[in-house]
Short mmCIF file of C-alpha atoms in Angstrom, two decimals:
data_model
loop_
_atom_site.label_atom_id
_atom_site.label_comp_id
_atom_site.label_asym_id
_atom_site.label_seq_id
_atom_site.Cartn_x
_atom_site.Cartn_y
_atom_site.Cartn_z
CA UNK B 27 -8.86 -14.26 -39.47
CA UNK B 28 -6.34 -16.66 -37.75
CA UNK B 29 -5.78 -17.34 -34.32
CA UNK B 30 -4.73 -14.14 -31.98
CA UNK B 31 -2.34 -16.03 -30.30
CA UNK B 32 -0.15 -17.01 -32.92
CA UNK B 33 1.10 -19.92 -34.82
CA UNK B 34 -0.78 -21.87 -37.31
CA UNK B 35 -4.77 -22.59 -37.64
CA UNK B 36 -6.43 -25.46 -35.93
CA UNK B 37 -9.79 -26.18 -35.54
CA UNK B 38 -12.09 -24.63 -32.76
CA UNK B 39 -13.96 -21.52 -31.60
CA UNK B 40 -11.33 -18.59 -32.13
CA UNK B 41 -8.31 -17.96 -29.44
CA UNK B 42 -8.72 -21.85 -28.57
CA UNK B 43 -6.59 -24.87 -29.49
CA UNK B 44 -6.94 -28.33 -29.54
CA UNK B 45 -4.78 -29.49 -26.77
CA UNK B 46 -2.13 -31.74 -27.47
CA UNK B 47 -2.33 -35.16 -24.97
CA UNK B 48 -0.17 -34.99 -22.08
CA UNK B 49 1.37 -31.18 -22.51
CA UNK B 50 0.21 -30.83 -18.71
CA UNK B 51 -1.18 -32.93 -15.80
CA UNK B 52 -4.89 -32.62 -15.67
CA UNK B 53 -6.07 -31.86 -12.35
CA UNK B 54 -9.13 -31.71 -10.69
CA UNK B 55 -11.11 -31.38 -7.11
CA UNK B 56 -10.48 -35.41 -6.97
CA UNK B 57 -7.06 -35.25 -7.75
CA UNK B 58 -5.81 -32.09 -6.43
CA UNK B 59 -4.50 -33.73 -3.32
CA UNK B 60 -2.46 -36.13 -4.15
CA UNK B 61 -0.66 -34.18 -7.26
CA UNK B 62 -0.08 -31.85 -4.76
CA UNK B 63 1.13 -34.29 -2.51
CA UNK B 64 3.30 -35.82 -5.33
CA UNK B 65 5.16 -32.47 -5.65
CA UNK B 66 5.90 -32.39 -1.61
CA UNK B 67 7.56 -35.66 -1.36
CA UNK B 68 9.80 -34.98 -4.62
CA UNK B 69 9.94 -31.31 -3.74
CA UNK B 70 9.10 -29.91 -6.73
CA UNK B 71 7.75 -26.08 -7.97
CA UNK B 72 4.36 -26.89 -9.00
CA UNK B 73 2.88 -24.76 -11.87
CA UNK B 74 -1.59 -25.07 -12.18
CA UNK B 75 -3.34 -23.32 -14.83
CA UNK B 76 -6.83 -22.76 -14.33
CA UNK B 77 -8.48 -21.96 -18.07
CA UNK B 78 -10.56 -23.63 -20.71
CA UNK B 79 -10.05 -26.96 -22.62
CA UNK B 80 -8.18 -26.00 -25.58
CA UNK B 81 -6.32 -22.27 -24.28
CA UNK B 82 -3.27 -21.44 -26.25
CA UNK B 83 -1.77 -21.42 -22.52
CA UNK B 84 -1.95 -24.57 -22.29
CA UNK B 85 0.46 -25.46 -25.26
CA UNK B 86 2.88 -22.71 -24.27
CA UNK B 87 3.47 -23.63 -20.87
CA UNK B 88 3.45 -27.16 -22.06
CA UNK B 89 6.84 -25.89 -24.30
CA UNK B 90 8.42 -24.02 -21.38
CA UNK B 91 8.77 -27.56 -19.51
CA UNK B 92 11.43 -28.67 -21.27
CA UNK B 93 13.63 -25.08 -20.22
CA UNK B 94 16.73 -26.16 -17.81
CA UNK B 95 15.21 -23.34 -15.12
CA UNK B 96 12.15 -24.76 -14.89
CA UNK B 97 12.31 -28.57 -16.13
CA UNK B 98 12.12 -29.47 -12.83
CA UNK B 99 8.39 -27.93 -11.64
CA UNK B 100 5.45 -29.95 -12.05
CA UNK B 101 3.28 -28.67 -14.44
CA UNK B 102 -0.93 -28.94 -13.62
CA UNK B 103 -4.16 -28.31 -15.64
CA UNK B 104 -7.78 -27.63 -14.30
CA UNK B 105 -9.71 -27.31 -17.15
CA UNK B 106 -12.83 -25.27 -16.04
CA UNK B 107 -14.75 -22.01 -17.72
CA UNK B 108 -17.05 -22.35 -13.79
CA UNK B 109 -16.43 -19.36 -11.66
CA UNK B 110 -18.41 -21.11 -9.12
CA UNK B 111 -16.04 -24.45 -9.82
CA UNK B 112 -14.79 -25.35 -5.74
CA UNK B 113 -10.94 -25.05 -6.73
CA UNK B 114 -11.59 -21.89 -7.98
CA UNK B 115 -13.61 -20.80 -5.17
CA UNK B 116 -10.60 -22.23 -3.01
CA UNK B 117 -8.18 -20.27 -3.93
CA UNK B 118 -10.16 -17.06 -4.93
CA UNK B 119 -9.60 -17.17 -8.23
CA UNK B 120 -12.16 -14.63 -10.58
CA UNK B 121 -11.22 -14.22 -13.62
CA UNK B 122 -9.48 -16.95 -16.19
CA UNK B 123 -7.14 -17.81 -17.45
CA UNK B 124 -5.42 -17.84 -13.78
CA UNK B 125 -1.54 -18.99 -12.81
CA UNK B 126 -1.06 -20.62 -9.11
CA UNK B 127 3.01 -21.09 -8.40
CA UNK B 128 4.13 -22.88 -5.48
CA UNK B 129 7.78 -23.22 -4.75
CA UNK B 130 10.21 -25.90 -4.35
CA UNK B 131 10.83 -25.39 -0.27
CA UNK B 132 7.01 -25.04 -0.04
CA UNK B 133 5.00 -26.65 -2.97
CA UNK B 134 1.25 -26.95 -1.59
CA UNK B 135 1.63 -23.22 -0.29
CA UNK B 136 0.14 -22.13 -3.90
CA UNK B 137 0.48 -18.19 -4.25
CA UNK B 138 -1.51 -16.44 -7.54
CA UNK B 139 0.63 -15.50 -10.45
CA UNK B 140 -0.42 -11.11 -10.71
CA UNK B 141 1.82 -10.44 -13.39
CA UNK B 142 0.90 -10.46 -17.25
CA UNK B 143 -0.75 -13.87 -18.60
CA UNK B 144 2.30 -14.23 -20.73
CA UNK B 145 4.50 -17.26 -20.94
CA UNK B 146 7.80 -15.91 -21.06
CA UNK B 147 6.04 -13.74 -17.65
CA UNK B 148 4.97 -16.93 -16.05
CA UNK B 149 8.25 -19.14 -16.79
CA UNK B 150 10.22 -15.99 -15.07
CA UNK B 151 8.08 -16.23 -12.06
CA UNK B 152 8.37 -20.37 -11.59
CA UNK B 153 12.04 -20.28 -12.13
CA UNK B 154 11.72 -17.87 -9.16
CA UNK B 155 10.22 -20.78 -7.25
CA UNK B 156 12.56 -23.28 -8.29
CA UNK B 157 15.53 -21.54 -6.72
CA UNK B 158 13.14 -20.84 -3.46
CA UNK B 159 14.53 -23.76 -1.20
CA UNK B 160 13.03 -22.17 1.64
CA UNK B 161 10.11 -24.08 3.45
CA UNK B 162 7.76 -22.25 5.63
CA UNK B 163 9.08 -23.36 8.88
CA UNK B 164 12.37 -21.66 7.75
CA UNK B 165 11.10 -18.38 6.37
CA UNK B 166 9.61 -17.45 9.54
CA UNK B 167 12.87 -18.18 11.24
CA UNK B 168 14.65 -16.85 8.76
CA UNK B 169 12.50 -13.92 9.36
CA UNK B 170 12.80 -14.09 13.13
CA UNK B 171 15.85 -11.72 14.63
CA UNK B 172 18.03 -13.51 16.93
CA UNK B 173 18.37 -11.95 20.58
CA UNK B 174 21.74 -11.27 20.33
CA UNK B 175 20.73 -8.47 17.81
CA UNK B 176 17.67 -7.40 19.77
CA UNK B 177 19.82 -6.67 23.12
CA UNK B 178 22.13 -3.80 23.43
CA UNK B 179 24.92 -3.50 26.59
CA UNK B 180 24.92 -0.12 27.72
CA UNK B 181 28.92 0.15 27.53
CA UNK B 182 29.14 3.65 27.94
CA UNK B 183 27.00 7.05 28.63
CA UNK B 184 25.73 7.12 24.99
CA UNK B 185 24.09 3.83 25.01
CA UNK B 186 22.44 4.91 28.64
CA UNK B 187 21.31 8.50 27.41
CA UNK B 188 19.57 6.74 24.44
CA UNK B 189 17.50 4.20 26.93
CA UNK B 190 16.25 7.25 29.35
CA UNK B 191 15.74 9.40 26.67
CA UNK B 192 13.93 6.65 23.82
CA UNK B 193 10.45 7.34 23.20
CA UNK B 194 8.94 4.43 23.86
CA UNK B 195 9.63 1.87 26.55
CA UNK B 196 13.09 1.04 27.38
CA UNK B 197 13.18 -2.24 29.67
CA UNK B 198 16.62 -1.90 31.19
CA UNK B 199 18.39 -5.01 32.90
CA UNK B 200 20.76 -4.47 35.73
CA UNK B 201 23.67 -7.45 35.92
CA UNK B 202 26.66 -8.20 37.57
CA UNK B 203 29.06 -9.71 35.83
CA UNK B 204 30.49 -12.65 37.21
CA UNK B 205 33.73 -14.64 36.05
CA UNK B 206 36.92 -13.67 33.91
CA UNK B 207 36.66 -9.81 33.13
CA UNK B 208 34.92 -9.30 29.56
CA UNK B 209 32.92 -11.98 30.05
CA UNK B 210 29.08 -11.30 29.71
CA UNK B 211 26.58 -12.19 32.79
CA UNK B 212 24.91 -15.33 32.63
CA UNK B 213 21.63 -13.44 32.47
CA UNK B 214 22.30 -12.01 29.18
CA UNK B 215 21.98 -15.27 27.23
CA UNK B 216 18.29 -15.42 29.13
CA UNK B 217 17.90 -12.01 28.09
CA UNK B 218 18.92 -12.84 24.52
CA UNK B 219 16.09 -15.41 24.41
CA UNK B 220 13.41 -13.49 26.07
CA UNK B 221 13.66 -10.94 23.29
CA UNK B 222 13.21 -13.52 20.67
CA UNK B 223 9.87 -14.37 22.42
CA UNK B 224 8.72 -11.18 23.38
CA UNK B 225 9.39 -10.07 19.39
CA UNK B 226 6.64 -12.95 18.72
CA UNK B 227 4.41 -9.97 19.90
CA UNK B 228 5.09 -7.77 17.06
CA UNK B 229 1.95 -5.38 17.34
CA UNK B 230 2.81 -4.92 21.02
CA UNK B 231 6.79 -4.14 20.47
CA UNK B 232 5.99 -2.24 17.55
CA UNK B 233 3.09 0.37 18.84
CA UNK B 234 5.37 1.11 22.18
CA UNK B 235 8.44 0.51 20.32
CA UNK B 236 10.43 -1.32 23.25
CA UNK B 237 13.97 -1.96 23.80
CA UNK B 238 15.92 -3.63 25.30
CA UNK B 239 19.50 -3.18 26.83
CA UNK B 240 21.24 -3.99 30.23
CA UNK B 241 23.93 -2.59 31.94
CA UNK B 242 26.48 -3.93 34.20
CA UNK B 243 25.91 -2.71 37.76
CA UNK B 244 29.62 -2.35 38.69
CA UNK B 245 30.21 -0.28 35.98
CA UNK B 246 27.03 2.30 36.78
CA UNK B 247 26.49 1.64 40.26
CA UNK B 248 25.11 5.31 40.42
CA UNK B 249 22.17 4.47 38.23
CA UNK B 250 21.02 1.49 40.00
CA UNK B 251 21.20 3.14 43.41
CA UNK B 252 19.13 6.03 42.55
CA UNK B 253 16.51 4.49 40.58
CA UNK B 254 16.22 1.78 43.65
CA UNK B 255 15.83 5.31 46.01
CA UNK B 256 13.25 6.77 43.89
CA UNK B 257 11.12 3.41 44.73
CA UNK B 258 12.13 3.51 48.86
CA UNK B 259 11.62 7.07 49.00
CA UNK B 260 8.21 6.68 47.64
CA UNK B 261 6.99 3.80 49.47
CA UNK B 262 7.90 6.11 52.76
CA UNK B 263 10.47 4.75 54.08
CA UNK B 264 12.44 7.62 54.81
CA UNK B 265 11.58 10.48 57.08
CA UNK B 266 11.48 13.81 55.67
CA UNK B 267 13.14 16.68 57.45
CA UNK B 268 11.54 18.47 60.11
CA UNK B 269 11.69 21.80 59.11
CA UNK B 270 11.06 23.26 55.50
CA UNK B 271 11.69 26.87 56.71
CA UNK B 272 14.09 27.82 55.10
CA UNK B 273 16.16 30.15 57.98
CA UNK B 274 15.21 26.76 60.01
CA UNK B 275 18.94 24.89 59.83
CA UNK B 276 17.34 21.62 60.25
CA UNK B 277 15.19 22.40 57.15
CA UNK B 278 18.89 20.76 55.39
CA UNK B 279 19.12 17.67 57.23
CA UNK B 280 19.42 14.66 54.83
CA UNK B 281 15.99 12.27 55.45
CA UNK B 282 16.82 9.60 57.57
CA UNK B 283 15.75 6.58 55.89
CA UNK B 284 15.28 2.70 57.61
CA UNK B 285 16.40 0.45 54.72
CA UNK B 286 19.22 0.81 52.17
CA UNK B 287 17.92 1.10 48.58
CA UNK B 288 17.02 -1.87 46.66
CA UNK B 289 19.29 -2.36 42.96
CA UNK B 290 15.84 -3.18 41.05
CA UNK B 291 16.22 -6.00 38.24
CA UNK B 292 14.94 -4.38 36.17
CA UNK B 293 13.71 -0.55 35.33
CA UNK B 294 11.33 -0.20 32.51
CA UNK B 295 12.27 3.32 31.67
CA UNK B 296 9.37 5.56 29.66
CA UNK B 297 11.46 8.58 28.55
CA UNK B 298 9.26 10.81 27.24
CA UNK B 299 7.19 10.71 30.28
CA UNK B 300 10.49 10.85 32.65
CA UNK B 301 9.21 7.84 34.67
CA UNK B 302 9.97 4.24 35.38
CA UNK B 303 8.65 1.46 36.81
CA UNK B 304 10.99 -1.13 39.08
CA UNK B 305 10.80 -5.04 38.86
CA UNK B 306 12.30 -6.30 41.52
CA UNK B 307 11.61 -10.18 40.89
CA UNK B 308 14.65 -12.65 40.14
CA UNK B 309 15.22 -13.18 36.15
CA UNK B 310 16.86 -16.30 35.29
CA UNK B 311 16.45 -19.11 32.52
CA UNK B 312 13.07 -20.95 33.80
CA UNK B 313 9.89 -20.58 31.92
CA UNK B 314 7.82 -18.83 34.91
CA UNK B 315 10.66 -16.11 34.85
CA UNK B 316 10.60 -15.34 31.37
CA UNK B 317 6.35 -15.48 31.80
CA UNK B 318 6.98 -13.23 34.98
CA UNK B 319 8.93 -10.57 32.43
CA UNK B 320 6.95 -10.29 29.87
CA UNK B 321 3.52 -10.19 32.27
CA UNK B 322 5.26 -7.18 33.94
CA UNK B 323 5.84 -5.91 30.12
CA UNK B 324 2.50 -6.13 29.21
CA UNK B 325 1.35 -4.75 32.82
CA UNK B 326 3.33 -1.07 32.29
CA UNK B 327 2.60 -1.30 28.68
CA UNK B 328 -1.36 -0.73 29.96
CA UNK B 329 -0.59 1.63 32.94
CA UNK B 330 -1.09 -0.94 35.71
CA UNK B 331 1.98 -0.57 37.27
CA UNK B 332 2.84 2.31 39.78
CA UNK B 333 5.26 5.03 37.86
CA UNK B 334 7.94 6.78 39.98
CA UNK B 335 9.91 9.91 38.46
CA UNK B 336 13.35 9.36 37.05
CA UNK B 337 15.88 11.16 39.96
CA UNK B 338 17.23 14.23 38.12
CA UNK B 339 20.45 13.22 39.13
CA UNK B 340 20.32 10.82 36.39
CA UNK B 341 20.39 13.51 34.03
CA UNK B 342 23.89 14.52 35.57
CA UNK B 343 25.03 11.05 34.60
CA UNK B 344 23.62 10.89 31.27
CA UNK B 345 25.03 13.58 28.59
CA UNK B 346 23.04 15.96 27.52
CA UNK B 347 20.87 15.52 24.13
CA UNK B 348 22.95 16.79 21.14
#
């Protein structure tokens, strides 16, 4: 005999107690709202047990209320043995007794208790919640990376070897800098920002695994130049020499081409395929830029942009792979 969960007898059917008035706040589908609501404005952990009148739950969390780490959370009651009952069905909850916590940034985001249905368990779990300040709005931008650690400068050949060698897509930005010497382009505050919203797009960044880095065009002229001649050269606008015999000494004549090369703005670079694709369109701070960027993005991400070999004079500028 006696009751399973300890303490003294009591009346009622085995591993059930009378409940004591007032241990927790009863809740129910009328109610829910409101307590809820309660808990928002005062920002407060809220604590709801979902079991039978009369669980020895009941009178165990009701004596973990008055603990300093947890004193604070409100403390709820739906009294239900209904699996079909619509709070229940709400939240998903099967089986009973059942533990929702929600925490003091965010207090109506309820989240299931999974651990054992224990009280010391449950009271480690809200005080958990109590020290979770954090509402929702700043968890995902707590959880958002800022640009600044999403862009990398390509100071030296390392940095470029890595972006025409990274298996995936590396979406290179040519600047000049502009101003007192060490002192970053304008565009790579834009840049910064664009990253921030083109990270939004996890599934996309993730699956081609794109980064992004720029490079100062003063400092690599080279790079620009020849990526900017791969696109003329392709688009015909040189002549190619009139001989390829090679006892012909014409047959070594540099082509003649009609327009210097474009400095693209920027190359998205796909390494393990050794080809690029140029986006010659201004970049600055306005909204249809930005759009413009990460259209172009999406266009080379789903091969509907023309591809034009990487010059293997690059590789002379780059190191070799160690």
């Amino acid at each position: 005999g006696g009751n399973p969960f300890g303490g003294g007898g009591g009346g009622g059917p085995q591993g059930q107690r009378p409940q004591a008035k007032g241990l927790l706040d009863p809740v129910n589908l009328a109610s829910m709202k409101g307590w809820l609501q309660d808990a928002v404005n005062q920002k407060k952990p809220v604590l709801l047990l979902f079991a039978p009148a009369g669980h020895s739950l009941i009178e165990q969390l009701g004596k973990i209320k008055k603990n300093d780490d947890v004193k604070m959370a409100k403390f709820g009651h739906v009294t239900t043995t209904d699996a079909n009952h619509p709070l229940m069905k709400k939240y998903k909850i099967k089986n009973l007794p059942a533990v929702l916590i929600g925490s003091k940034g965010d207090p109506a985001a309820l989240h299931k208790f999974e651990g054992k249905m224990d009280a010391d368990a449950i009271e480690r779990a809200l005080s958990i919640a109590v020290r979770n300040k954090l509402t929702k709005e700043a968890k995902q931008k707590n959880e958002q990376p800022l640009g600044r650690d999403l862009v990398t400068n390509v100071a030296g050949m390392a940095a470029l070897h890595q972006c025409f060698s990274h298996h995936g897509i590396c979406m290179l930005f040519f600047f000049t800098r502009a101003g007192r010497p060490g002192q970053q382009p304008q565009g790579v505050k834009y840049l910064e920002k664009l990253t921030e919203q083109s990270h939004k797009h996890k599934q996309i960044n993730k699956k081609l695994k794109v980064i992004y880095m720029w490079l100062d065009v003063q400092q690599f002229p080279q790079v620009a130049l020849q990526l900017g001649s791969a696109v003329r050269d392709r688009e015909g606008s040189c002549s190619t020499p009139p001989s390829t015999d090679p006892n012909d000494p014409k047959a070594y004549q540099d082509p003649v081409c009609r327009r210097p090369p474009k400095v693209p703005t920027i190359a998205a670079i796909l390494g393990k395929k050794s080809k690029f694709v140029a986006y010659f369109n201004a970049f600055d701070k306005s909204p249809e830029s930005t759009k413009g960027v990460l259209d172009f993005l999406s266009r080379v991400s789903m091969g509907d942009e023309t591809m034009h070999k990487i010059p293997a004079s690059i590789e002379l500028i780059t190191p070799p792979a160690a």
